[in-house]
Amino acid sequence: MSKRQQNLYGQEMGDKGAKTRAKILAATESLIGKRSITELKVSEIGALAGVSSSTFYLYFQTVLEAALAVANETNQSSTELMEILNRDWTHDNVLENAQQFVKEYVSFWTKHASILRVRNFSADEGDRRFYDARRQSVEPIHFALQAKLSHFQSIDKNAPTLHPPSTASVLLALLERTAAIVLLPSVHKATRSRQIEAVTFMLVSTMVGRI
């Protein structure tokens, strides 16, 4: 049996407490999509969640701590993404699988863009808690991409002889940045579908060297 979560006072949370905490997290994620987290107040989160500020402080000490909890529960290595990555990728289906993977990655980012931006900014600013949250969230994807690169290198003499761990890191950086950019208006007539197409091409090219 899994151990029940506790509030800040060490009290085990029952169903009611867990639901209250979930409401606070949902309100936090919703509000940080509308304003800077540095401007967000506990009272605003409480009002949206339907709880008092004193109730908020039963679970979190600060707004940033609540955001960290949201980040920890936002798993980029989702079931849908990992299902695609865990398939057998071959020369015949690599393009199709890569395209589905990139689309699903961008779709996940679009859905959780506000908390992912806060997580990544805080991590880049040196907050170890958010750094660890990001690493744990994407690590299964990183390992899966490494495995795909190593697989094609082992069966295809024409596959690029790139270092799999380093290449997986670069691919993740490319995916992450593209997923953020596609949400912004473009002055260069770039489109979401064409950007996904370009990232897919780069992903497949690192694996098989050609399409």
CSV table of C-alpha atoms in Angstrom, one decimal:
chain,number,residue,atom,x,y,z
A,1,MET,CA,0.0,0.0,0.0
A,2,SER,CA,1.4,3.4,-0.9
A,3,LYS,CA,1.9,5.9,1.9
A,4,ARG,CA,-0.6,8.8,2.0
A,5,GLN,CA,0.7,12.3,1.3
A,6,GLN,CA,1.1,14.6,4.2
A,7,ASN,CA,0.5,18.3,4.6
A,8,LEU,CA,3.2,20.7,6.0
A,9,TYR,CA,2.2,19.8,9.5
A,10,GLY,CA,2.9,16.1,9.0
A,11,GLN,CA,-0.8,15.2,8.9
A,12,GLU,CA,-1.8,12.5,6.5
A,13,MET,CA,-4.2,13.7,3.8
A,14,GLY,CA,-7.4,11.8,3.3
A,15,ASP,CA,-9.5,12.1,0.1
A,16,LYS,CA,-10.7,15.6,1.1
A,17,GLY,CA,-7.2,16.8,1.7
A,18,ALA,CA,-5.9,15.4,-1.5
A,19,LYS,CA,-8.8,17.0,-3.5
A,20,THR,CA,-8.0,20.3,-1.8
A,21,ARG,CA,-4.4,20.1,-2.7
A,22,ALA,CA,-5.3,19.2,-6.3
A,23,LYS,CA,-7.6,22.2,-6.5
A,24,ILE,CA,-4.7,24.5,-5.3
A,25,LEU,CA,-2.4,23.0,-7.9
A,26,ALA,CA,-4.9,23.4,-10.7
A,27,ALA,CA,-5.5,27.0,-9.8
A,28,THR,CA,-1.8,27.7,-9.6
A,29,GLU,CA,-1.2,26.3,-13.1
A,30,SER,CA,-4.1,28.2,-14.5
A,31,LEU,CA,-3.0,31.6,-13.0
A,32,ILE,CA,0.7,31.3,-14.0
A,33,GLY,CA,-0.5,31.1,-17.5
A,34,LYS,CA,-2.0,34.6,-17.2
A,35,ARG,CA,0.7,36.5,-15.3
A,36,SER,CA,4.2,36.4,-14.0
A,37,ILE,CA,4.6,34.0,-11.1
A,38,THR,CA,6.5,36.7,-9.2
A,39,GLU,CA,3.3,38.8,-9.2
A,40,LEU,CA,0.9,35.9,-8.3
A,41,LYS,CA,-0.5,36.1,-4.8
A,42,VAL,CA,-1.6,33.3,-2.5
A,43,SER,CA,-5.0,35.0,-2.1
A,44,GLU,CA,-5.6,34.8,-5.9
A,45,ILE,CA,-4.8,31.1,-5.9
A,46,GLY,CA,-7.1,30.5,-2.9
A,47,ALA,CA,-9.9,32.4,-4.5
A,48,LEU,CA,-9.7,30.4,-7.7
A,49,ALA,CA,-9.4,27.1,-5.9
A,50,GLY,CA,-12.2,28.0,-3.5
A,51,VAL,CA,-10.1,27.8,-0.4
A,52,SER,CA,-8.8,30.3,2.1
A,53,SER,CA,-5.2,31.5,2.3
A,54,SER,CA,-4.8,29.7,5.6
A,55,THR,CA,-5.8,26.5,3.9
A,56,PHE,CA,-3.2,27.1,1.1
A,57,TYR,CA,-0.5,27.4,3.8
A,58,LEU,CA,-1.5,23.9,5.1
A,59,TYR,CA,0.0,22.5,1.9
A,60,PHE,CA,2.6,25.0,0.6
A,61,GLN,CA,4.7,27.8,2.1
A,62,THR,CA,5.0,29.9,-1.0
A,63,VAL,CA,3.5,30.3,-4.5
A,64,LEU,CA,6.8,29.1,-6.0
A,65,GLU,CA,6.5,25.9,-3.8
A,66,ALA,CA,3.1,25.3,-5.2
A,67,ALA,CA,4.4,25.8,-8.8
A,68,LEU,CA,7.2,23.3,-8.0
A,69,ALA,CA,4.6,20.7,-7.0
A,70,VAL,CA,2.7,21.3,-10.3
A,71,ALA,CA,6.0,20.9,-12.2
A,72,ASN,CA,6.8,17.6,-10.4
A,73,GLU,CA,3.4,16.3,-11.4
A,74,THR,CA,3.7,17.4,-15.0
A,75,ASN,CA,5.5,14.4,-16.5
A,76,GLN,CA,6.7,15.1,-20.0
A,77,SER,CA,7.5,11.4,-20.5
A,78,SER,CA,3.8,10.8,-20.8
A,79,THR,CA,2.2,7.5,-21.5
A,80,GLU,CA,1.4,8.6,-25.1
A,81,LEU,CA,5.0,9.8,-25.8
A,82,MET,CA,6.6,6.7,-24.4
A,83,GLU,CA,4.3,4.4,-26.3
A,84,ILE,CA,5.6,5.9,-29.5
A,85,LEU,CA,9.2,5.7,-28.4
A,86,ASN,CA,8.9,2.1,-27.2
A,87,ARG,CA,7.8,0.9,-30.6
A,88,ASP,CA,10.2,-0.9,-32.9
A,89,TRP,CA,11.5,1.8,-35.2
A,90,THR,CA,12.7,0.6,-38.6
A,91,HIS,CA,13.7,2.2,-41.8
A,92,ASP,CA,10.2,1.6,-43.1
A,93,ASN,CA,8.4,3.4,-40.3
A,94,VAL,CA,11.0,5.8,-38.8
A,95,LEU,CA,9.5,8.8,-40.5
A,96,GLU,CA,5.9,8.1,-39.4
A,97,ASN,CA,6.9,7.3,-35.8
A,98,ALA,CA,9.2,10.4,-35.6
A,99,GLN,CA,6.4,12.6,-36.9
A,100,GLN,CA,3.9,11.2,-34.4
A,101,PHE,CA,6.4,11.7,-31.6
A,102,VAL,CA,7.1,15.3,-32.5
A,103,LYS,CA,3.4,16.1,-32.8
A,104,GLU,CA,2.7,14.5,-29.4
A,105,TYR,CA,5.6,16.3,-27.8
A,106,VAL,CA,4.4,19.7,-29.1
A,107,SER,CA,0.9,18.9,-28.1
A,108,PHE,CA,1.9,18.1,-24.5
A,109,TRP,CA,4.0,21.3,-24.4
A,110,THR,CA,1.0,23.4,-25.7
A,111,LYS,CA,-1.2,22.0,-23.0
A,112,HIS,CA,1.2,22.6,-20.1
A,113,ALA,CA,3.2,25.6,-21.5
A,114,SER,CA,2.8,27.9,-18.5
A,115,ILE,CA,4.2,25.5,-15.9
A,116,LEU,CA,6.9,24.2,-18.2
A,117,ARG,CA,8.2,27.8,-18.9
A,118,VAL,CA,8.3,28.5,-15.2
A,119,ARG,CA,10.0,25.2,-14.5
A,120,ASN,CA,12.7,25.7,-17.2
A,121,PHE,CA,13.3,29.4,-16.3
A,122,SER,CA,13.7,28.6,-12.6
A,123,ALA,CA,16.0,25.7,-13.5
A,124,ASP,CA,18.1,27.9,-15.8
A,125,GLU,CA,18.3,30.4,-13.0
A,126,GLY,CA,19.9,27.8,-10.8
A,127,ASP,CA,17.1,26.5,-8.6
A,128,ARG,CA,18.1,22.9,-8.1
A,129,ARG,CA,14.6,21.8,-7.2
A,130,PHE,CA,13.3,22.9,-10.6
A,131,TYR,CA,16.4,21.5,-12.3
A,132,ASP,CA,15.7,18.1,-10.8
A,133,ALA,CA,12.0,18.3,-11.7
A,134,ARG,CA,13.0,19.0,-15.4
A,135,ARG,CA,15.6,16.2,-15.4
A,136,GLN,CA,13.3,13.6,-13.9
A,137,SER,CA,10.5,14.6,-16.3
A,138,VAL,CA,12.4,14.2,-19.5
A,139,GLU,CA,15.0,11.5,-18.6
A,140,PRO,CA,12.9,8.6,-19.9
A,141,ILE,CA,12.6,10.4,-23.3
A,142,HIS,CA,16.4,11.1,-23.3
A,143,PHE,CA,17.2,7.4,-22.7
A,144,ALA,CA,14.7,6.3,-25.3
A,145,LEU,CA,16.2,8.6,-27.9
A,146,GLN,CA,19.6,7.3,-27.1
A,147,ALA,CA,18.4,3.8,-27.6
A,148,LYS,CA,16.9,4.7,-31.0
A,149,LEU,CA,20.2,6.4,-32.1
A,150,SER,CA,22.3,3.4,-31.0
A,151,HIS,CA,19.9,1.0,-32.7
A,152,PHE,CA,20.2,2.5,-36.1
A,153,GLN,CA,23.9,2.9,-35.7
A,154,SER,CA,24.1,-0.8,-35.0
A,155,ILE,CA,22.1,-1.9,-38.1
A,156,ASP,CA,23.0,0.7,-40.7
A,157,LYS,CA,26.5,1.6,-41.8
A,158,ASN,CA,25.2,4.8,-43.3
A,159,ALA,CA,23.7,6.1,-40.0
A,160,PRO,CA,25.5,9.1,-38.6
A,161,THR,CA,28.2,8.1,-36.0
A,162,LEU,CA,27.0,10.7,-33.5
A,163,HIS,CA,27.5,10.2,-29.8
A,164,PRO,CA,24.0,9.0,-28.7
A,165,PRO,CA,23.8,10.7,-25.2
A,166,SER,CA,25.0,14.1,-26.5
A,167,THR,CA,22.8,13.9,-29.6
A,168,ALA,CA,19.8,13.0,-27.5
A,169,SER,CA,20.4,16.1,-25.4
A,170,VAL,CA,20.6,18.3,-28.5
A,171,LEU,CA,17.4,16.8,-29.9
A,172,LEU,CA,15.6,17.4,-26.7
A,173,ALA,CA,16.8,21.0,-26.7
A,174,LEU,CA,15.6,21.4,-30.3
A,175,LEU,CA,12.2,19.8,-29.4
A,176,GLU,CA,11.7,22.0,-26.3
A,177,ARG,CA,12.6,25.2,-28.0
A,178,THR,CA,10.5,24.5,-31.0
A,179,ALA,CA,7.5,23.5,-28.9
A,180,ALA,CA,7.8,26.9,-27.2
A,181,ILE,CA,8.2,28.9,-30.4
A,182,VAL,CA,5.2,27.4,-32.2
A,183,LEU,CA,3.0,29.1,-29.7
A,184,LEU,CA,4.3,32.5,-30.7
A,185,PRO,CA,3.1,34.6,-33.7
A,186,SER,CA,5.7,34.5,-36.5
A,187,VAL,CA,6.9,37.5,-38.6
A,188,HIS,CA,8.6,35.1,-41.0
A,189,LYS,CA,5.4,33.2,-42.1
A,190,ALA,CA,6.5,30.1,-40.2
A,191,THR,CA,3.7,27.7,-39.5
A,192,ARG,CA,3.2,25.1,-36.8
A,193,SER,CA,2.9,22.2,-39.3
A,194,ARG,CA,6.0,23.3,-41.2
A,195,GLN,CA,8.0,23.7,-38.0
A,196,ILE,CA,7.0,20.2,-36.9
A,197,GLU,CA,7.9,18.9,-40.3
A,198,ALA,CA,11.4,20.5,-40.0
A,199,VAL,CA,12.0,19.0,-36.6
A,200,THR,CA,10.9,15.6,-37.7
A,201,PHE,CA,13.3,15.8,-40.6
A,202,MET,CA,16.2,16.7,-38.3
A,203,LEU,CA,15.2,13.9,-35.9
A,204,VAL,CA,15.1,11.3,-38.6
A,205,SER,CA,18.3,12.5,-40.2
A,206,THR,CA,20.3,12.1,-37.0
A,207,MET,CA,19.1,8.4,-36.9
A,208,VAL,CA,19.4,7.2,-40.5
A,209,GLY,CA,21.3,10.0,-42.3
A,210,ARG,CA,18.7,10.3,-45.0
A,211,ILE,CA,14.9,10.3,-45.6
